[in-house]
Coordinates of C-alpha atoms in Angstrom, one line a residue:
X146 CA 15.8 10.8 -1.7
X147 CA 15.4 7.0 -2.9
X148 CA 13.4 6.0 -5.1
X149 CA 11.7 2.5 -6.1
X150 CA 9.1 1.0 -9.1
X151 CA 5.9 0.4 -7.1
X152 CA 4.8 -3.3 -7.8
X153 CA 5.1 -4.2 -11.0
X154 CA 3.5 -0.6 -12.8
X155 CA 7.1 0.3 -13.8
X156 CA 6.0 3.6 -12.1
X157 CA 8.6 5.1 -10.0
X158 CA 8.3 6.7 -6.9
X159 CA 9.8 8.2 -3.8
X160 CA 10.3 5.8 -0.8
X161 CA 7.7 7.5 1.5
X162 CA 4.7 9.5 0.1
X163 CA 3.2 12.4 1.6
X164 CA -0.1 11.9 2.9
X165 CA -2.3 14.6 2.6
X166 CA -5.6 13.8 5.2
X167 CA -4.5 16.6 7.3
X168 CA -4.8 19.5 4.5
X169 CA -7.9 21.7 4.9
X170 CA -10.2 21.6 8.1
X171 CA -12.5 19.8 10.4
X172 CA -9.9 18.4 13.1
X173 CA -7.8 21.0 15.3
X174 CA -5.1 19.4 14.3
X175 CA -5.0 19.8 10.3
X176 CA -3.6 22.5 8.4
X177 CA -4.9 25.7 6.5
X178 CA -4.1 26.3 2.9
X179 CA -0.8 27.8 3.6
X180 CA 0.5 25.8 5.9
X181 CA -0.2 22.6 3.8
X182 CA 1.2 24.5 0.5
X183 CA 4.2 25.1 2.4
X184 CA 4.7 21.4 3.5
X185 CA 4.0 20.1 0.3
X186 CA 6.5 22.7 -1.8
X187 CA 9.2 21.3 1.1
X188 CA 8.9 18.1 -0.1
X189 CA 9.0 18.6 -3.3
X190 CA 12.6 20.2 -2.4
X191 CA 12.9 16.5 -0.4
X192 CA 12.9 15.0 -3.3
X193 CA 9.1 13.5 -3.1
X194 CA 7.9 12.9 -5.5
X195 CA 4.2 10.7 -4.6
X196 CA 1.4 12.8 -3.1
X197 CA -1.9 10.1 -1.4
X198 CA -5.4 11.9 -1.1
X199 CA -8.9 11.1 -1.2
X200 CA -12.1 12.8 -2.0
X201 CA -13.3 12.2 1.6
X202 CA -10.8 13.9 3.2
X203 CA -11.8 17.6 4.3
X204 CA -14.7 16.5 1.8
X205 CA -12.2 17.8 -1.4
X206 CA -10.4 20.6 0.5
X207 CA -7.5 18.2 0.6
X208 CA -7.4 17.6 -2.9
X209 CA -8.1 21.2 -3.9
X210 CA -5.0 22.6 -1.9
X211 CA -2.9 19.6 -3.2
X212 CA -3.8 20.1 -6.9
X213 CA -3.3 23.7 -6.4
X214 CA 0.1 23.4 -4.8
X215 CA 1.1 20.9 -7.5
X216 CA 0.3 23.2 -10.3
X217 CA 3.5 25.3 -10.5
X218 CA 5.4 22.1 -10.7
X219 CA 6.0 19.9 -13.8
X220 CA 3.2 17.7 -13.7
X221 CA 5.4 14.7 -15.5
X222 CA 7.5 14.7 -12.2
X223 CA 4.9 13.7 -9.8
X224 CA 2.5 10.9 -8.7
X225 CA -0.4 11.3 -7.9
X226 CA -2.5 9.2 -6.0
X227 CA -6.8 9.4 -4.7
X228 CA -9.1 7.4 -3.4
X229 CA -13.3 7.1 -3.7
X230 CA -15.7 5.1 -1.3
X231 CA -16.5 7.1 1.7
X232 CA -20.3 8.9 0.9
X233 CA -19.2 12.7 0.5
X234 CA -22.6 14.2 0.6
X235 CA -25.4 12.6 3.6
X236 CA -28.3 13.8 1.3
X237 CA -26.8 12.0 -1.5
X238 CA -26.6 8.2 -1.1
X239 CA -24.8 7.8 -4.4
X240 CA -22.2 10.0 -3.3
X241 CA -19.9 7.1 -1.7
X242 CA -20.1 3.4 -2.4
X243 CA -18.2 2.2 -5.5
X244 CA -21.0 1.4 -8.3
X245 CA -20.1 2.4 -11.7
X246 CA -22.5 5.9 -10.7
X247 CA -20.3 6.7 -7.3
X248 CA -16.9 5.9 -9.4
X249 CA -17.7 7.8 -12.4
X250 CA -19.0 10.9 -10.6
X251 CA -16.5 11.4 -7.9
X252 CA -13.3 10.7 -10.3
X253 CA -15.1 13.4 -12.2
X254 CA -14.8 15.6 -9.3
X255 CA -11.8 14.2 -8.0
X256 CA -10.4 15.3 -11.1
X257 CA -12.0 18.4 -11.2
X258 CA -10.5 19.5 -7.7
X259 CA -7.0 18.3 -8.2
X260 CA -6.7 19.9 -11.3
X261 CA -6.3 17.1 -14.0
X262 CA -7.0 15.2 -16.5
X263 CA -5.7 11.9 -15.3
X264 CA -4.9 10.5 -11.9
X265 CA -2.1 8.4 -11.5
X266 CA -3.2 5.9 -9.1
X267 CA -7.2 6.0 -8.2
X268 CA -7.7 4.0 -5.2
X269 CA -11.3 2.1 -3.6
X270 CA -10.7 3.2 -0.2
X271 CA -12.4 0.3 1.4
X272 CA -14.8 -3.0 0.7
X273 CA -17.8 -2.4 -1.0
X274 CA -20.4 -5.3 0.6
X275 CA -23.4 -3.7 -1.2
X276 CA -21.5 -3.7 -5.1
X277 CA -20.6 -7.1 -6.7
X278 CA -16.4 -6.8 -7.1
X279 CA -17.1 -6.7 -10.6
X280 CA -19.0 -4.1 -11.1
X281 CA -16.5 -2.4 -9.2
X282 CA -14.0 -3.2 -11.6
X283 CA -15.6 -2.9 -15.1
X284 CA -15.8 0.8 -14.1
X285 CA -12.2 1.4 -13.2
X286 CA -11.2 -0.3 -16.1
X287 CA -12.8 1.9 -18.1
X288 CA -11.3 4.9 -16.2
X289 CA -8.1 3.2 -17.2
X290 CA -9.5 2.9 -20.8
X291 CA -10.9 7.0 -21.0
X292 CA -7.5 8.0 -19.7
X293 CA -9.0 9.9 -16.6
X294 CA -6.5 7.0 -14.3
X295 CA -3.2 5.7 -15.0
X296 CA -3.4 2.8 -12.7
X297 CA -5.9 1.5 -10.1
X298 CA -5.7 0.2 -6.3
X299 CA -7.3 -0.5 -3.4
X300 CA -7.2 -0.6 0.2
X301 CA -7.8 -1.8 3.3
X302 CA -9.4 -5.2 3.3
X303 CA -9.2 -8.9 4.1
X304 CA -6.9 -10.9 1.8
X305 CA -9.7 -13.5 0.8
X306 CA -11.7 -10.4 -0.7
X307 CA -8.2 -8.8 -2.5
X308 CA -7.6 -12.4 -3.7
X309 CA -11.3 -12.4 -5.2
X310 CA -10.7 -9.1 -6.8
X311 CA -7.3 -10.2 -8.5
X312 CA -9.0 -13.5 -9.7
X313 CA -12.1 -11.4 -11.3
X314 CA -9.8 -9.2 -13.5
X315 CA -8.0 -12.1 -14.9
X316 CA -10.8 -13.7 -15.5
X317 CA -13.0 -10.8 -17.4
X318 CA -9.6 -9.4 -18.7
X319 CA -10.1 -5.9 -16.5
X320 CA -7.4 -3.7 -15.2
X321 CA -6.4 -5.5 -11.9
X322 CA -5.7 -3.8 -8.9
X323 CA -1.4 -2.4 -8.8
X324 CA -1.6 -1.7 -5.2
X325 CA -2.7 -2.1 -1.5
X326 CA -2.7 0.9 0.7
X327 CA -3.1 -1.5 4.0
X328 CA -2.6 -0.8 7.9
X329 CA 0.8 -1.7 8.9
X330 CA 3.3 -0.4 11.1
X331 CA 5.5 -1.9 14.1
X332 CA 2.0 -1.9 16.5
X333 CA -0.1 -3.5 13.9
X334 CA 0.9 -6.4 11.8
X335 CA -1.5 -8.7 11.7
X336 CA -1.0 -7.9 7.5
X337 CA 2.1 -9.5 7.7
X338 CA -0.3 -13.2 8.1
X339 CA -2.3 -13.4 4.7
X340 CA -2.3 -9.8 2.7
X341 CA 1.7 -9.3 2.2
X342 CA 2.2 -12.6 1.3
X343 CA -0.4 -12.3 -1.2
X344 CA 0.9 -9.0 -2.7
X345 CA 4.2 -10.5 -3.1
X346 CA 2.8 -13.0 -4.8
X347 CA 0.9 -11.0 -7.0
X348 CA 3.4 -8.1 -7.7
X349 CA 1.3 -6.0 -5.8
X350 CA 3.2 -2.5 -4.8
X351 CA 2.5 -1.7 -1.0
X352 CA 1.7 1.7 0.5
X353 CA 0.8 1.3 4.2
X354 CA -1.2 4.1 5.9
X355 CA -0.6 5.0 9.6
X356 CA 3.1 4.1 9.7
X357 CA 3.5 5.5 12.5
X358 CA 0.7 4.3 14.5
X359 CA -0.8 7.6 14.5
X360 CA 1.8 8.9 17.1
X361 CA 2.1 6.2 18.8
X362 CA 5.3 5.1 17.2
X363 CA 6.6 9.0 17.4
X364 CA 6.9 9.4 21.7
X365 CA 6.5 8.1 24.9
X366 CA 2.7 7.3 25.8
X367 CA 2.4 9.9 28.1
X368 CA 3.6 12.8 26.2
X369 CA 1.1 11.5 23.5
X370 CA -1.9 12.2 25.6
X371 CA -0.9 15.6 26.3
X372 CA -1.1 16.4 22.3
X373 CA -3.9 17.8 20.8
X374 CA -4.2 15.0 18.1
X375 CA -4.1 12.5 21.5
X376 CA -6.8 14.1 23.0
X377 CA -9.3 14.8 20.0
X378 CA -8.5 11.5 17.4
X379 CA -11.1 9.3 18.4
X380 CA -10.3 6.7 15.8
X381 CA -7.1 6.4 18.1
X382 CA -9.1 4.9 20.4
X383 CA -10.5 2.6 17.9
X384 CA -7.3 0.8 17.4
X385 CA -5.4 -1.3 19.8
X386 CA -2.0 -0.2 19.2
X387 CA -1.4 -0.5 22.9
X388 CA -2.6 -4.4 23.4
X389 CA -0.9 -7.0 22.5
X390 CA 2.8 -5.9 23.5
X391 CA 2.3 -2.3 22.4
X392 CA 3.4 -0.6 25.4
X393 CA 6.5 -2.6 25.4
X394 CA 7.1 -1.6 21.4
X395 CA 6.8 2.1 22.4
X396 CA 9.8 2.0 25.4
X397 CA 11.7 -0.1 23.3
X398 CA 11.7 2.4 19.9
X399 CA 12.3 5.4 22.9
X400 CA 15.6 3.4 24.1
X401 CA 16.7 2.4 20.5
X402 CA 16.4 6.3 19.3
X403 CA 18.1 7.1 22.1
X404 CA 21.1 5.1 21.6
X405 CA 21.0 5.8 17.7
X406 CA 20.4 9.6 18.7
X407 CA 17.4 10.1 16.3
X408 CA 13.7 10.3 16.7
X409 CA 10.7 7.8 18.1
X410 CA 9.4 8.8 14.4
X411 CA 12.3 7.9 12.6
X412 CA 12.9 4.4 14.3
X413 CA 9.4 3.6 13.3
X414 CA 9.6 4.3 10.0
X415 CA 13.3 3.0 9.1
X416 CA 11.2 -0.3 10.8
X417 CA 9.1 -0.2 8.2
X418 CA 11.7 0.7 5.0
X419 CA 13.6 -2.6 6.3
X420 CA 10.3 -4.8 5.5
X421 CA 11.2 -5.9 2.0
X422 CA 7.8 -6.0 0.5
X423 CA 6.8 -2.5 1.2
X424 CA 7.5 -0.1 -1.1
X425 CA 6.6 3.6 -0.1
X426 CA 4.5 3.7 3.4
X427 CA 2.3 6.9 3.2
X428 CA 3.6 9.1 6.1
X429 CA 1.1 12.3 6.8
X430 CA 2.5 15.1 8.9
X431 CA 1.2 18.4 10.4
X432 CA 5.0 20.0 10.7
X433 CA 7.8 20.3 7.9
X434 CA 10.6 19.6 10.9
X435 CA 8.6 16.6 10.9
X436 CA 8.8 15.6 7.5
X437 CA 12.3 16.6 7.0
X438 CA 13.0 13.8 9.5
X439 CA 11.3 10.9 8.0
X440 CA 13.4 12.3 4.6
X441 CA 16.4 11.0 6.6
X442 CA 15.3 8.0 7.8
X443 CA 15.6 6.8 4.6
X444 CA 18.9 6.4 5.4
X445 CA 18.5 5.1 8.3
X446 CA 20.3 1.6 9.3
X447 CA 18.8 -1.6 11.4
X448 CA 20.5 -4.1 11.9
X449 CA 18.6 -8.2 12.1
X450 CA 18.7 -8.1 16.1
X451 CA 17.5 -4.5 15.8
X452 CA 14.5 -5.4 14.1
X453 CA 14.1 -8.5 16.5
X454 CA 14.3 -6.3 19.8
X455 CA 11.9 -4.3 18.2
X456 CA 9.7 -7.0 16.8
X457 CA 10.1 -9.7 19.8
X458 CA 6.9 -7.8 22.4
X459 CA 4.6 -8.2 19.5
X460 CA 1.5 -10.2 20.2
X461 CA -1.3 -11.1 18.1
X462 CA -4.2 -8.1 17.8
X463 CA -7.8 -8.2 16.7
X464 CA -8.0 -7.1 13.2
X465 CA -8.6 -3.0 12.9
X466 CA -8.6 -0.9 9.6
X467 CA -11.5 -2.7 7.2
X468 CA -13.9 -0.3 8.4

Protein backbone atom coordinates (compact mmCIF):
# COMPACT_ATOMS: atom_id res chain seq x y z
CA UNK A 1 0.00 0.00 0.00
CA UNK A 2 0.98 3.83 -0.67
CA UNK A 3 0.12 6.19 1.19
CA UNK A 4 -0.23 10.17 0.78
CA UNK A 5 -1.12 13.59 3.16
CA UNK A 6 -4.56 14.49 1.95
CA UNK A 7 -4.47 18.31 1.09
CA UNK A 8 -2.81 20.18 3.28
CA UNK A 9 -4.36 18.40 6.91
CA UNK A 10 -0.99 16.62 7.28
CA UNK A 11 -3.32 13.55 7.67
CA UNK A 12 -2.08 10.63 6.03
CA UNK A 13 -3.96 8.17 4.22
CA UNK A 14 -4.10 5.16 1.96
CA UNK A 15 -4.21 5.89 -1.79
CA UNK A 16 -7.77 4.56 -2.37
CA UNK A 17 -10.45 4.45 0.48
CA UNK A 18 -12.96 1.97 0.96
CA UNK A 19 -16.26 3.13 0.39
CA UNK A 20 -18.78 1.81 2.42
CA UNK A 21 -22.56 2.70 0.61
CA UNK A 22 -22.96 -0.89 -0.08
CA UNK A 23 -22.81 -2.12 3.77
CA UNK A 24 -26.31 -3.05 5.18
CA UNK A 25 -29.45 -3.34 2.98
CA UNK A 26 -32.03 -1.77 0.70
CA UNK A 27 -30.38 -2.66 -2.88
CA UNK A 28 -29.90 -6.45 -4.02
CA UNK A 29 -26.75 -5.63 -4.52
CA UNK A 30 -25.24 -4.56 -1.00
CA UNK A 31 -23.81 -6.60 1.61
CA UNK A 32 -25.01 -8.14 5.04
CA UNK A 33 -23.11 -7.59 8.23
CA UNK A 34 -20.74 -10.40 7.58
CA UNK A 35 -20.03 -9.98 4.32
CA UNK A 36 -19.06 -6.20 4.75
CA UNK A 37 -17.07 -7.15 8.12
CA UNK A 38 -15.16 -9.44 6.08
CA UNK A 39 -14.32 -6.88 3.26
CA UNK A 40 -13.41 -4.35 5.54
CA UNK A 41 -11.00 -6.68 7.92
CA UNK A 42 -9.36 -7.56 4.25
CA UNK A 43 -8.48 -4.22 3.79
CA UNK A 44 -7.26 -3.59 6.75
CA UNK A 45 -4.72 -6.60 5.85
CA UNK A 46 -4.41 -4.28 2.29
CA UNK A 47 -2.95 -1.87 4.07
CA UNK A 48 -6.14 0.69 4.03
CA UNK A 49 -6.18 2.56 6.14
CA UNK A 50 -9.36 5.41 5.10
CA UNK A 51 -12.90 4.12 5.50
CA UNK A 52 -15.91 7.01 3.60
CA UNK A 53 -19.51 6.63 5.03
CA UNK A 54 -22.49 8.63 5.51
CA UNK A 55 -25.51 8.65 7.77
CA UNK A 56 -27.76 8.27 4.76
CA UNK A 57 -26.50 5.34 3.62
CA UNK A 58 -28.61 2.13 4.67
CA UNK A 59 -30.05 5.05 6.95
CA UNK A 60 -26.88 4.20 9.69
CA UNK A 61 -26.62 0.47 9.02
CA UNK A 62 -23.46 1.35 7.10
CA UNK A 63 -21.99 3.18 9.75
CA UNK A 64 -23.04 0.82 12.49
CA UNK A 65 -21.34 -2.37 10.68
CA UNK A 66 -18.22 -0.04 9.89
CA UNK A 67 -17.80 1.27 13.50
CA UNK A 68 -18.27 -2.16 14.64
CA UNK A 69 -15.83 -3.76 12.37
CA UNK A 70 -13.31 -1.05 13.25
CA UNK A 71 -13.57 -1.63 16.87
CA UNK A 72 -11.07 -4.54 17.30
CA UNK A 73 -8.56 -2.42 15.53
CA UNK A 74 -6.31 0.42 16.87
CA UNK A 75 -8.43 3.26 16.40
CA UNK A 76 -5.14 5.65 16.02
CA UNK A 77 -4.38 3.67 12.71
CA UNK A 78 -7.49 4.54 10.81
CA UNK A 79 -9.39 7.48 9.15
CA UNK A 80 -12.38 7.85 9.29
CA UNK A 81 -14.49 9.68 7.20
CA UNK A 82 -18.95 10.56 7.19
CA UNK A 83 -21.03 12.67 5.69
CA UNK A 84 -24.65 14.60 6.78
CA UNK A 85 -27.22 16.24 4.33
CA UNK A 86 -29.56 13.77 2.96
CA UNK A 87 -33.07 13.90 5.44
CA UNK A 88 -32.71 10.45 7.29
CA UNK A 89 -36.22 10.35 8.70
CA UNK A 90 -39.51 11.65 6.01
CA UNK A 91 -41.44 12.57 9.27
CA UNK A 92 -38.67 14.55 10.39
CA UNK A 93 -37.80 17.58 8.20
CA UNK A 94 -34.84 18.44 10.36
CA UNK A 95 -33.42 15.21 9.94
CA UNK A 96 -31.30 16.26 6.59
CA UNK A 97 -30.41 19.72 5.51
CA UNK A 98 -27.30 21.23 7.12
CA UNK A 99 -28.58 24.01 9.73
CA UNK A 100 -26.69 24.06 12.87
CA UNK A 101 -29.99 21.66 14.29
CA UNK A 102 -29.43 18.88 11.26
CA UNK A 103 -25.46 19.09 11.93
CA UNK A 104 -25.45 18.89 15.47
CA UNK A 105 -27.97 16.06 15.76
CA UNK A 106 -26.85 13.69 13.16
CA UNK A 107 -22.98 14.04 14.10
CA UNK A 108 -24.43 13.06 17.41
CA UNK A 109 -25.83 10.04 15.89
CA UNK A 110 -23.27 9.58 13.45
CA UNK A 111 -21.03 9.33 16.31
CA UNK A 112 -23.18 7.32 18.17
CA UNK A 113 -23.39 4.54 15.42
CA UNK A 114 -19.76 4.42 14.51
CA UNK A 115 -18.72 4.11 17.81
CA UNK A 116 -16.72 7.35 18.60
CA UNK A 117 -15.90 10.22 20.02
CA UNK A 118 -14.47 12.04 17.16
CA UNK A 119 -14.76 11.71 13.38
CA UNK A 120 -11.88 12.25 11.41
CA UNK A 121 -13.25 13.89 8.38
CA UNK A 122 -17.25 14.97 8.62
CA UNK A 123 -18.39 15.68 5.26
CA UNK A 124 -21.73 18.08 3.87
CA UNK A 125 -22.73 15.61 1.36
CA UNK A 126 -24.20 18.05 -1.02
CA UNK A 127 -25.36 22.07 -1.45
CA UNK A 128 -27.56 23.30 1.05
CA UNK A 129 -29.83 26.12 -1.15
CA UNK A 130 -32.18 26.57 1.89
CA UNK A 131 -29.12 27.29 4.72
CA UNK A 132 -26.91 30.45 4.29
CA UNK A 133 -23.04 28.78 3.74
CA UNK A 134 -22.41 30.31 6.97
CA UNK A 135 -24.45 29.00 9.01
CA UNK A 136 -23.38 25.90 7.68
CA UNK A 137 -20.00 26.59 8.75
CA UNK A 138 -20.21 28.21 12.17
CA UNK A 139 -21.55 24.76 13.21
CA UNK A 140 -18.79 22.57 11.86
CA UNK A 141 -16.42 24.80 13.24
CA UNK A 142 -17.61 24.28 16.41
CA UNK A 143 -17.68 20.42 15.87
CA UNK A 144 -14.01 21.03 15.13
CA UNK A 145 -13.86 23.16 18.41
CA UNK A 146 -16.00 20.33 20.82
CA UNK A 147 -13.62 17.66 19.38
CA UNK A 148 -16.49 15.51 18.05
CA UNK A 149 -14.53 16.16 14.11
CA UNK A 150 -10.99 16.27 13.30
CA UNK A 151 -11.38 18.00 10.02
CA UNK A 152 -14.33 19.03 7.80
CA UNK A 153 -15.26 18.57 3.92
CA UNK A 154 -17.60 18.71 1.48
CA UNK A 155 -18.88 17.45 -1.63
CA UNK A 156 -20.34 17.48 -4.68
CA UNK A 157 -20.98 20.97 -5.92
CA UNK A 158 -20.33 23.75 -8.38
CA UNK A 159 -16.86 25.46 -7.98
CA UNK A 160 -18.47 29.13 -7.67
CA UNK A 161 -20.36 27.76 -4.50
CA UNK A 162 -16.95 25.74 -2.97
CA UNK A 163 -15.12 29.08 -3.82
CA UNK A 164 -17.89 31.02 -1.69
CA UNK A 165 -17.47 28.59 1.04
CA UNK A 166 -13.63 28.86 1.19
CA UNK A 167 -13.94 32.76 1.07
CA UNK A 168 -16.57 32.74 4.10
CA UNK A 169 -14.22 30.83 6.47
CA UNK A 170 -11.31 33.18 5.85
CA UNK A 171 -13.27 35.81 6.27
CA UNK A 172 -15.18 34.81 9.80
CA UNK A 173 -11.99 32.88 10.76
CA UNK A 174 -14.03 29.26 10.68
CA UNK A 175 -12.55 25.94 9.99
CA UNK A 176 -12.48 25.81 6.15
CA UNK A 177 -13.38 22.99 4.25
CA UNK A 178 -9.89 20.23 3.76
CA UNK A 179 -11.60 18.28 1.13
CA UNK A 180 -13.82 17.65 -1.95
CA UNK A 181 -15.35 14.32 -2.39
CA UNK A 182 -16.38 15.27 -6.25
CA UNK A 183 -17.60 13.00 -9.35
CA UNK A 184 -14.67 12.13 -11.43
CA UNK A 185 -13.53 9.29 -13.27
CA UNK A 186 -12.40 8.58 -17.02
CA UNK A 187 -16.38 9.00 -18.24
CA UNK A 188 -16.98 12.07 -16.29
CA UNK A 189 -14.69 14.96 -16.12
CA UNK A 190 -16.28 17.82 -16.58
CA UNK A 191 -14.42 18.64 -12.72
CA UNK A 192 -11.29 18.76 -14.44
CA UNK A 193 -12.80 22.58 -15.89
CA UNK A 194 -13.32 24.80 -12.63
CA UNK A 195 -13.42 22.45 -9.28
CA UNK A 196 -9.67 20.79 -9.53
CA UNK A 197 -8.11 23.74 -10.55
CA UNK A 198 -9.61 25.38 -7.57
CA UNK A 199 -8.65 22.64 -5.09
CA UNK A 200 -5.15 22.85 -6.27
CA UNK A 201 -5.20 26.15 -5.70
CA UNK A 202 -6.57 26.00 -2.33
CA UNK A 203 -4.73 22.86 -0.97
CA UNK A 204 -7.79 21.12 -1.06
CA UNK A 205 -7.25 17.09 -0.70
CA UNK A 206 -9.43 15.28 -3.40
CA UNK A 207 -11.50 12.02 -2.85
CA UNK A 208 -13.59 11.32 -5.94
CA UNK A 209 -16.67 9.03 -5.57
CA UNK A 210 -17.71 6.71 -8.47
CA UNK A 211 -14.22 6.08 -9.88
CA UNK A 212 -15.25 3.63 -11.64
CA UNK A 213 -18.28 4.99 -13.31
CA UNK A 214 -20.32 2.68 -11.34
CA UNK A 215 -19.23 -0.32 -13.49
CA UNK A 216 -19.01 1.26 -16.31
CA UNK A 217 -15.23 1.59 -16.22
CA UNK A 218 -15.07 -2.25 -14.85
CA UNK A 219 -16.51 -4.39 -18.36
CA UNK A 220 -17.75 -4.30 -21.65
CA UNK A 221 -21.31 -2.56 -21.87
CA UNK A 222 -23.06 -5.51 -22.53
CA UNK A 223 -21.94 -7.74 -19.79
CA UNK A 224 -22.85 -4.70 -17.58
CA UNK A 225 -26.50 -4.99 -18.28
CA UNK A 226 -26.63 -8.44 -17.47
CA UNK A 227 -25.47 -7.59 -13.65
CA UNK A 228 -27.75 -7.14 -11.07
CA UNK A 229 -26.40 -3.69 -10.07
CA UNK A 230 -26.99 -2.89 -14.12
CA UNK A 231 -30.38 -3.83 -14.04
CA UNK A 232 -31.61 -2.38 -10.53
CA UNK A 233 -29.16 1.12 -10.16
CA UNK A 234 -31.45 3.55 -11.37
CA UNK A 235 -29.18 6.47 -10.59
CA UNK A 236 -27.01 4.68 -13.46
CA UNK A 237 -29.38 5.79 -15.65
CA UNK A 238 -29.21 9.22 -14.30
CA UNK A 239 -25.74 9.72 -15.53
CA UNK A 240 -24.45 10.00 -18.97
CA UNK A 241 -21.42 7.97 -18.73
CA UNK A 242 -22.21 6.65 -22.15
CA UNK A 243 -22.64 10.19 -24.19
CA UNK A 244 -20.10 12.12 -25.06
CA UNK A 245 -17.39 9.50 -26.21
CA UNK A 246 -18.23 6.97 -23.43
CA UNK A 247 -18.74 4.02 -25.47
CA UNK A 248 -15.55 4.55 -27.12
CA UNK A 249 -13.73 4.96 -23.44
CA UNK A 250 -15.19 1.60 -22.40
CA UNK A 251 -13.61 -0.57 -25.72
CA UNK A 252 -10.63 1.36 -25.36
CA UNK A 253 -9.96 0.53 -21.30
CA UNK A 254 -11.23 -3.41 -22.55
CA UNK A 255 -8.16 -3.39 -25.28
CA UNK A 256 -5.63 -1.56 -22.96
CA UNK A 257 -6.31 -4.31 -20.02
CA UNK A 258 -6.09 -6.71 -22.41
CA UNK A 259 -2.74 -5.87 -23.71
CA UNK A 260 -1.46 -5.04 -20.01
CA UNK A 261 -3.28 -8.32 -18.87
CA UNK A 262 -5.20 -6.76 -15.98
CA UNK A 263 -8.69 -5.78 -15.28
CA UNK A 264 -11.31 -3.02 -16.98
CA UNK A 265 -11.41 -2.02 -13.07
CA UNK A 266 -7.88 -1.64 -12.71
CA UNK A 267 -7.24 0.44 -15.86
CA UNK A 268 -9.78 2.76 -14.60
CA UNK A 269 -8.54 3.39 -11.49
CA UNK A 270 -4.58 3.41 -12.25
CA UNK A 271 -6.37 6.42 -14.78
CA UNK A 272 -7.32 8.08 -12.05
CA UNK A 273 -4.00 7.49 -9.52
CA UNK A 274 -2.03 9.15 -12.55
CA UNK A 275 -4.18 12.52 -12.25
CA UNK A 276 -1.83 14.45 -9.97
CA UNK A 277 -4.33 16.36 -7.95
CA UNK A 278 -6.20 13.49 -6.70
CA UNK A 279 -5.27 12.10 -3.71
CA UNK A 280 -7.32 8.92 -2.64
CA UNK A 281 -10.51 8.23 -5.05
CA UNK A 282 -13.14 6.42 -2.77
CA UNK A 283 -13.51 2.99 -4.59
CA UNK A 284 -16.80 0.93 -3.06
CA UNK A 285 -16.91 -2.83 -3.77
CA UNK A 286 -19.35 -5.67 -3.19
CA UNK A 287 -16.48 -8.55 -3.52
CA UNK A 288 -12.96 -8.80 -1.66
CA UNK A 289 -11.35 -10.37 -5.20
CA UNK A 290 -12.48 -7.05 -6.17
CA UNK A 291 -10.81 -5.01 -3.81
CA UNK A 292 -7.75 -6.91 -3.80
CA UNK A 293 -7.41 -5.77 -7.41
CA UNK A 294 -7.77 -2.06 -7.13
CA UNK A 295 -4.85 -2.77 -4.02
CA UNK A 296 -2.69 -3.56 -7.05
CA UNK A 297 -3.47 -1.07 -9.22
CA UNK A 298 -1.69 1.02 -7.18
CA UNK A 299 1.06 -0.10 -8.76
CA UNK A 300 -0.08 0.00 -11.80
CA UNK A 301 1.98 2.02 -14.76
CA UNK A 302 0.55 4.42 -17.73
CA UNK A 303 2.42 5.77 -19.70
CA UNK A 304 1.52 9.87 -21.40
CA UNK A 305 0.19 8.25 -24.74
CA UNK A 306 -1.62 5.76 -22.49
CA UNK A 307 -3.47 8.27 -20.76
CA UNK A 308 -4.06 10.16 -24.19
CA UNK A 309 -5.56 6.97 -25.97
CA UNK A 310 -7.62 6.73 -23.08
CA UNK A 311 -8.49 10.34 -22.73
CA UNK A 312 -8.65 11.40 -26.63
CA UNK A 313 -12.88 9.95 -27.19
CA UNK A 314 -13.83 12.31 -24.37
CA UNK A 315 -16.43 14.84 -25.18
CA UNK A 316 -17.89 17.45 -23.15
CA UNK A 317 -21.09 16.01 -20.82
CA UNK A 318 -23.88 17.83 -19.09
CA UNK A 319 -23.04 18.36 -15.59
CA UNK A 320 -24.34 15.23 -13.20
CA UNK A 321 -23.57 14.62 -9.44
CA UNK A 322 -24.86 18.12 -7.55
CA UNK A 323 -28.04 16.57 -6.86
Amino acid sequence: MEYTTLGSTGMSVSRIGLGCMSFGSGRDWMLDREESTELIERAIDLGINFFDTANVYSTGESEAILGDALADYDRDSQVVATKVYAEMDPDNPNSGGLSRKTIEQELAASLERLGMDTVDLYQTHRWDYDTPIDETLRALDDAVRRGQARYVGTSSMWAHQFAEALQTSDDLGLERFATMQNHYNAFYREEEREMLPLCEKEGIGVIPWSPLARGVGTRPLEALESTTRGQTDEYLEQIPYLQGGGEEINERIQELAAEKGVTMAQISLAWLLHKERVDAPIVGTTSVEHLEEAVEAIELDLSASDMAYLEEPYEPLRIAGHE
